[in-house]
mmCIF file of C-alpha atoms in Angstrom:
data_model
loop_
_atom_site.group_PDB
_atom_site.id
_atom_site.type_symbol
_atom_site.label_atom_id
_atom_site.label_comp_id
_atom_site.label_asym_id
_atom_site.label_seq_id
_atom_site.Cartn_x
_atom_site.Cartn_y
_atom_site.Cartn_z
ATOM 1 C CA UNK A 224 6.371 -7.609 -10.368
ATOM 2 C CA UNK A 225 4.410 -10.809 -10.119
ATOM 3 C CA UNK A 226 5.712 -11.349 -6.572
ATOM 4 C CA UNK A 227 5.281 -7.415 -5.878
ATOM 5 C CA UNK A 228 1.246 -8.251 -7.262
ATOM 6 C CA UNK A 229 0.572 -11.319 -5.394
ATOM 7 C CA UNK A 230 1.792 -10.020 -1.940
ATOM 8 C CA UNK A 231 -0.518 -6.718 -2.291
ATOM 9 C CA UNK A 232 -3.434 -9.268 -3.820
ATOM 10 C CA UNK A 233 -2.849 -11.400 -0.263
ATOM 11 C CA UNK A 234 -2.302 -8.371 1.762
ATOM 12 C CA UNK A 235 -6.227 -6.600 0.882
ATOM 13 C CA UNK A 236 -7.760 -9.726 0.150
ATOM 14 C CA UNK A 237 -6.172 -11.365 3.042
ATOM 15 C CA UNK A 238 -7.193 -8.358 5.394
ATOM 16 C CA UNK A 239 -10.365 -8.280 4.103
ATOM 17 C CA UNK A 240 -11.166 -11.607 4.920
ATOM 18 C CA UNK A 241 -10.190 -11.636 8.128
ATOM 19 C CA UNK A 242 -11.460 -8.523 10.041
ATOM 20 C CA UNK A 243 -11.565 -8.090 13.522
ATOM 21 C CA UNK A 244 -13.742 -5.897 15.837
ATOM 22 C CA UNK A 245 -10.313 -4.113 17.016
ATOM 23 C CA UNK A 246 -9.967 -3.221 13.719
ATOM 24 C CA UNK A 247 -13.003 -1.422 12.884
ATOM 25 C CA UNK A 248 -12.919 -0.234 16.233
ATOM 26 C CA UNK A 249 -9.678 1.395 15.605
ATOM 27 C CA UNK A 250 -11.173 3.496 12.461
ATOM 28 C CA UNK A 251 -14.376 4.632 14.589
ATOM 29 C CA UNK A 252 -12.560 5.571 16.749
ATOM 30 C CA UNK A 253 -9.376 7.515 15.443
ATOM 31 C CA UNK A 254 -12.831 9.302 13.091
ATOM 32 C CA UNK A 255 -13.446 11.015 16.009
ATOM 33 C CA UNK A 256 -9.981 12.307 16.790
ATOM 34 C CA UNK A 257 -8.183 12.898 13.464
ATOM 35 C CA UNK A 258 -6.307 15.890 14.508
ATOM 36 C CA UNK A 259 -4.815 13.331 16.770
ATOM 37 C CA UNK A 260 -3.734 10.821 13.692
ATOM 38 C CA UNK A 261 -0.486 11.491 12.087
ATOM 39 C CA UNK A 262 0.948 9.664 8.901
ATOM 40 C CA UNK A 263 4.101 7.766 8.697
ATOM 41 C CA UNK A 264 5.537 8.297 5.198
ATOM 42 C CA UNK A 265 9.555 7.865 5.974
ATOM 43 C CA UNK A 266 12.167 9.723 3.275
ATOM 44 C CA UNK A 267 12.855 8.788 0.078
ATOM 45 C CA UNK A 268 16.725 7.894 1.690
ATOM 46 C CA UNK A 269 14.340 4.434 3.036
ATOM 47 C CA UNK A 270 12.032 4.584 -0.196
ATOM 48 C CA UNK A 271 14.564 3.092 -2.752
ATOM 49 C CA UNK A 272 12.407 1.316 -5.116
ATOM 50 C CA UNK A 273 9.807 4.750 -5.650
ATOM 51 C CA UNK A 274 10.689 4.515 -9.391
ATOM 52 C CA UNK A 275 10.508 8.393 -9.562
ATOM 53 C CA UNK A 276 11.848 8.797 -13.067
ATOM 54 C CA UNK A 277 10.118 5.927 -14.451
ATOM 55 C CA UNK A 278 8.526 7.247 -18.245
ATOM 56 C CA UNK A 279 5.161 7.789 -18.950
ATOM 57 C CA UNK A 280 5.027 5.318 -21.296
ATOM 58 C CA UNK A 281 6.263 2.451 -19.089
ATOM 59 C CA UNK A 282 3.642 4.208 -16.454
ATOM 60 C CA UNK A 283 0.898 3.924 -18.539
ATOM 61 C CA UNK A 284 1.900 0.202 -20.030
ATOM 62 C CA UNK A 285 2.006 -0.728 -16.060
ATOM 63 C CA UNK A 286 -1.694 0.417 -15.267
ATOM 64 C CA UNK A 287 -4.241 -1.869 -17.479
ATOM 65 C CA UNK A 288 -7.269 0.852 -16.114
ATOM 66 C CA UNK A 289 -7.117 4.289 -16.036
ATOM 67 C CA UNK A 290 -9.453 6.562 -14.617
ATOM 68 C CA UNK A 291 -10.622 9.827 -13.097
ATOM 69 C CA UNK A 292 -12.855 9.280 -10.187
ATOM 70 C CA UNK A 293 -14.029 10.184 -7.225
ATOM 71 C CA UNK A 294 -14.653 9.023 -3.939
ATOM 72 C CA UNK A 295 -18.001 10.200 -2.519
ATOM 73 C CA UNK A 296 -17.974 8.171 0.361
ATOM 74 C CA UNK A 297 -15.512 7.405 3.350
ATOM 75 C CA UNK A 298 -12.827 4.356 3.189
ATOM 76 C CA UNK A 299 -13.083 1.686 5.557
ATOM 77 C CA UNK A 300 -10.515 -0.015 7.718
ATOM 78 C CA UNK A 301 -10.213 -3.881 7.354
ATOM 79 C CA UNK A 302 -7.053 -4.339 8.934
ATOM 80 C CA UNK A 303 -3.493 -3.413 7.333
ATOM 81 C CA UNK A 304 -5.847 -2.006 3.974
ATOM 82 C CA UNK A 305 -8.572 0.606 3.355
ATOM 83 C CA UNK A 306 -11.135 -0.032 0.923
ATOM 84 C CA UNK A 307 -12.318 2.760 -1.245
ATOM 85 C CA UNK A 308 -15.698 2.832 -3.112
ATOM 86 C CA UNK A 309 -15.327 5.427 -5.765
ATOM 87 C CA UNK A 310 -17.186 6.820 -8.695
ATOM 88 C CA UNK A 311 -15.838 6.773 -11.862
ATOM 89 C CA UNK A 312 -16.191 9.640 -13.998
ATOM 90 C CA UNK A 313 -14.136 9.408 -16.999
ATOM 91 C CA UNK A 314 -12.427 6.330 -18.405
ATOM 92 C CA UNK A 315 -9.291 6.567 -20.180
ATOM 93 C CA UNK A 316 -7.726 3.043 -20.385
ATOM 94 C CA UNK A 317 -9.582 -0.329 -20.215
ATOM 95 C CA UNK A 318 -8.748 -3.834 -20.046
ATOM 96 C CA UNK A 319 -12.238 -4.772 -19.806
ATOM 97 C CA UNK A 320 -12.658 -5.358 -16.467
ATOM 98 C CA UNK A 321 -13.947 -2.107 -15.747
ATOM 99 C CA UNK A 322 -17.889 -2.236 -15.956
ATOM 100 C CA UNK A 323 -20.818 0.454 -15.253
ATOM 101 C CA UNK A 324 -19.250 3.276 -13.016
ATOM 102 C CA UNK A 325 -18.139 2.302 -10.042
ATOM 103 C CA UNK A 326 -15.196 0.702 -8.348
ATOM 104 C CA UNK A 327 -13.400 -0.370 -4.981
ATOM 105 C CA UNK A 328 -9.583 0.694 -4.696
ATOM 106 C CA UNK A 329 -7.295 -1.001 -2.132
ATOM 107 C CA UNK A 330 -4.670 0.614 -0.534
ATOM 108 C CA UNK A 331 -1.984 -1.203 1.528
ATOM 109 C CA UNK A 332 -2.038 1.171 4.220
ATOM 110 C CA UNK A 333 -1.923 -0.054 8.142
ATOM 111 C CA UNK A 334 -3.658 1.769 11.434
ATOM 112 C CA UNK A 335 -2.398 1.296 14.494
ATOM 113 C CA UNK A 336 -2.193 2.656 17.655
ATOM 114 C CA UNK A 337 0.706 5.562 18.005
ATOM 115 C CA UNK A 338 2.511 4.155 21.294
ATOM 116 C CA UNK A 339 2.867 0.884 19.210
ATOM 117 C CA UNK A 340 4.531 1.915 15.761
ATOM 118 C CA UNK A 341 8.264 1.856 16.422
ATOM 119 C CA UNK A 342 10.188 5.342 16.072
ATOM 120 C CA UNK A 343 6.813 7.440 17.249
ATOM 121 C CA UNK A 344 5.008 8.319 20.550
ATOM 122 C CA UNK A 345 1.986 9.832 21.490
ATOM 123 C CA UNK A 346 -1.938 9.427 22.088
ATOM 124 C CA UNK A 347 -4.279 9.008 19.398
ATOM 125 C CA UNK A 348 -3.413 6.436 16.010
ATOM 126 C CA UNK A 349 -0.943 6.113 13.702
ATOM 127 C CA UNK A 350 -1.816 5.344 9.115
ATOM 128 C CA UNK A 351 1.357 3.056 8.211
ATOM 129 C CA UNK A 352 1.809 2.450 4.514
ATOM 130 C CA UNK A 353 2.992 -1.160 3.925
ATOM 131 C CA UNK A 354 4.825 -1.828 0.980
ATOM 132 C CA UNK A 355 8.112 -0.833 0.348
ATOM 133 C CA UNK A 356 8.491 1.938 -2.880
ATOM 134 C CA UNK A 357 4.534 3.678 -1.797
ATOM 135 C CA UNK A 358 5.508 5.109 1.630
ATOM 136 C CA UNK A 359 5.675 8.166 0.029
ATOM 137 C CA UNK A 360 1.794 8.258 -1.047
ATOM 138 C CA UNK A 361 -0.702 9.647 0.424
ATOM 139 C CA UNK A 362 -4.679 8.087 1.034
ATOM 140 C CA UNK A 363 -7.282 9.023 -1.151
ATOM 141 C CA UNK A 364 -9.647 11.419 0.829
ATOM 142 C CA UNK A 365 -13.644 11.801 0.066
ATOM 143 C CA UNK A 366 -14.736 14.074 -2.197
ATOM 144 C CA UNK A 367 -11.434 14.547 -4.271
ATOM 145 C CA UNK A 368 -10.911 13.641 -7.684
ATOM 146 C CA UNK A 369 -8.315 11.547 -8.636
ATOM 147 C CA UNK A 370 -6.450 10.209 -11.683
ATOM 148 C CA UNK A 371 -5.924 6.657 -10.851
ATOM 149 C CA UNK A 372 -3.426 4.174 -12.614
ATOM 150 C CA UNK A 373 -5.234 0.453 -11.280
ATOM 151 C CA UNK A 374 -4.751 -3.152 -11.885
ATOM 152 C CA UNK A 375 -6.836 -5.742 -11.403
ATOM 153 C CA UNK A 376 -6.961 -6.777 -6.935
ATOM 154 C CA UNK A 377 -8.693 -9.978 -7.892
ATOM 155 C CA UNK A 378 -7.744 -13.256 -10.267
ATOM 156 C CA UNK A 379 -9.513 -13.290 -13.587
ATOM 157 C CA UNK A 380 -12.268 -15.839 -12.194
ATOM 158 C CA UNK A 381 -12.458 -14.285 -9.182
ATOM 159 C CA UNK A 382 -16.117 -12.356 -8.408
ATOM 160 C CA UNK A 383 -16.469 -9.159 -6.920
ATOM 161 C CA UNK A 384 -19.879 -7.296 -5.793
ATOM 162 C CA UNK A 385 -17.954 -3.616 -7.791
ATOM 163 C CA UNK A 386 -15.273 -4.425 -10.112
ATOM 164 C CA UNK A 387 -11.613 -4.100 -7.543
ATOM 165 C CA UNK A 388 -8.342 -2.249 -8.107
ATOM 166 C CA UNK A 389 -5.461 -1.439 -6.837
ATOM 167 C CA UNK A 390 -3.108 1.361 -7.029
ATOM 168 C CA UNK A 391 -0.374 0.610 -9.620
ATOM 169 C CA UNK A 392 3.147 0.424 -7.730
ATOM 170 C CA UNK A 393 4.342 3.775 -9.201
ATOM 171 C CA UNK A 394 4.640 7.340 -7.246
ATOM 172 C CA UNK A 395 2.285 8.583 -10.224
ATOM 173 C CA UNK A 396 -0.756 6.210 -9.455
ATOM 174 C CA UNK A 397 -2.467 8.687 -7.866
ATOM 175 C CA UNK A 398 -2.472 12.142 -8.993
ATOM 176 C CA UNK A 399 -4.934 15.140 -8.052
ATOM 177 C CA UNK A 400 -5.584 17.166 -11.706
ATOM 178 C CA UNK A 401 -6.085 20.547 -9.539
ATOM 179 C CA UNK A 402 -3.956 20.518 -6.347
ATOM 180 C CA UNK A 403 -2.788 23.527 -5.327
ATOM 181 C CA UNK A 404 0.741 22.243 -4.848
ATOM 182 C CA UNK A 405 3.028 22.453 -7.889
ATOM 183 C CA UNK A 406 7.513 22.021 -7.983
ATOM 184 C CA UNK A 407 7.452 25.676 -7.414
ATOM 185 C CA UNK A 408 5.221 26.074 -4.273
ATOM 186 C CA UNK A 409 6.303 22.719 -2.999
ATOM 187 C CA UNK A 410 6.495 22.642 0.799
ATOM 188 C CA UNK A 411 8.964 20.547 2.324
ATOM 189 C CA UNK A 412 6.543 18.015 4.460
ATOM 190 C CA UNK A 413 7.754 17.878 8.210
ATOM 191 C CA UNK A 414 8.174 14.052 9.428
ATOM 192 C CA UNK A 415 6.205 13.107 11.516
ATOM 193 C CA UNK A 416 2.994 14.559 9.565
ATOM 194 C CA UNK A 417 -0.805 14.827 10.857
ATOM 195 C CA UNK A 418 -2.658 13.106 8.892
ATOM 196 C CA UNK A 419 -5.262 16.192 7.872
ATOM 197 C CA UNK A 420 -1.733 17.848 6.247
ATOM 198 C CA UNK A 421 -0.815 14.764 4.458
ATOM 199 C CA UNK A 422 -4.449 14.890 2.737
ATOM 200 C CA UNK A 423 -2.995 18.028 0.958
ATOM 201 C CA UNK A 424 -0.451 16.679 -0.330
ATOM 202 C CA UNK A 425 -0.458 13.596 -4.160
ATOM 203 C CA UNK A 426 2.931 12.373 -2.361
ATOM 204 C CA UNK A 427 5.500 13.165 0.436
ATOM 205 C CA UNK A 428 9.193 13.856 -1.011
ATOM 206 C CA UNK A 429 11.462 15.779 0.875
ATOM 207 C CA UNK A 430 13.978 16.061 -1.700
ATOM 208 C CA UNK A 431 14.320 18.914 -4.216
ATOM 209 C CA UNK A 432 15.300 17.006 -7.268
ATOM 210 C CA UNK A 433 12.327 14.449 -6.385
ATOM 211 C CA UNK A 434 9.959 16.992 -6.238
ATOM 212 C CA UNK A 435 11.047 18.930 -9.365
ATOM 213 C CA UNK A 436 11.007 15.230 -11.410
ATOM 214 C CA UNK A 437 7.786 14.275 -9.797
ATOM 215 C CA UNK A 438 5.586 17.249 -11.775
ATOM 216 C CA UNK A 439 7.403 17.317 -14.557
ATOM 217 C CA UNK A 440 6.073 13.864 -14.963
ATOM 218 C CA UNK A 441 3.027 14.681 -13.854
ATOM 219 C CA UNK A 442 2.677 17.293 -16.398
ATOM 220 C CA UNK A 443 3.618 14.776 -18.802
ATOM 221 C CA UNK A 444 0.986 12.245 -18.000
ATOM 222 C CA UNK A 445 -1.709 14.732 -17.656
ATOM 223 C CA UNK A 446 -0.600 16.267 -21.727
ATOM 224 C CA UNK A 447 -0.305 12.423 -23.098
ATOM 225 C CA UNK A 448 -3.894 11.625 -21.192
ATOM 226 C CA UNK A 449 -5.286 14.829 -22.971
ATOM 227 C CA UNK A 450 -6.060 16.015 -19.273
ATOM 228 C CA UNK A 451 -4.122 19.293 -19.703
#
């Protein structure tokens, strides 16, 4: 876990850091064409480490900040991460690093150019999730609410202009309190997936026992959060 922390820690930072024009040229650009962007989540058969019946309690002992919040303004690209300015509306765990009410969340989540992810072909870009066991997520979208399960992106001494987070390395770190999806209405997502589609979805399973364990848990965390 401490190696699993550091490498997401270097990959956002890192990316951060160093930001090249191509990069934020790549976001302006697929912004103009995203029913041309498609999402490459891969099965669960590739996803071995998704922890999918993981307990709530060792969920919630993993996540030192948990919130509901929302994010009311678009992500941006900084090459092989998008950052996230949110606004928290309800805090439910704190380690104390969470001050006033709003926050940056990192996801490890590439763009590139279709023609040059392996497997794919096509015009138009290509979102990549990076690290093994959260292929299956999806990206937080503007103007959803979310219940997020965070640590800390940054070192203790480390300063940050909005305290920084990210996502937890669990399949429940981001769930949506009122999607429309539930184990009963689940629709099998087709591979590859646009990316608008993927929006609708908290996470990308293709298998029927995954789905059904996925909401129970859900469920479960929502009840012990008081959420439901």
């Amino acid at each position: 876990w401490l190696f699993l922390s550091l490498f997401l820690f270097l990959t956002c930072v890192g990316a951060g850091l160093y930001t090249r024009s191509s990069f934020t040229d790549y976001w302006l650009e697929a912004k103009q064409q995203l029913d041309e962007v498609t999402y490459n989540f891969q099965p669960e058969s590739a996803d071995l480490p998704l922890n999918i019946n993981a307990s709530t309690q060792s969920v919630l002992e993993a996540s030192p900040v948990v919130v509901l919040a929302t994010a009311d303004q678009e992500s941006e690209f900084h090459g092989k991460s998008f950052l996230t300015e949110m606004k928290v509306e309800k805090i439910l765990k704190n380690n104390g690093s969470l001050t006033g009410d709003r926050i940056v969340v990192c996801e490890p989540i590439d763009l590139l150019p279709t023609k040059e992810v392996p497997g794919m072909q096509g015009t138009g870009y290509t979102m990549c999730p990076t690290v093994l066991g959260t292929v299956s997520r999806t990206k937080i979208v503007k103007d959803q609410q979310y219940l997020l399960m965070l640590e800390n992106l940054y070192p203790n001494e480390q300063e940050s202009k909005l305290p920084s987070y990210l996502l937890v390395h669990s399949p429940y770190a981001k769930l949506i309190l009122n999607s429309a999806n539930n184990a009963q209405n689940y629709s099998k997502p087709l591979w590859p997936i646009s990316y608008k589609d993927a929006s609708k979805y908290e996470i990308l399973l293709q298998d029927t026992n995954q789905v059904q364990t996925f909401y129970r848990m859900k469920t479960e965390l929502l009840s012990q959060l008081n959420l439901k």
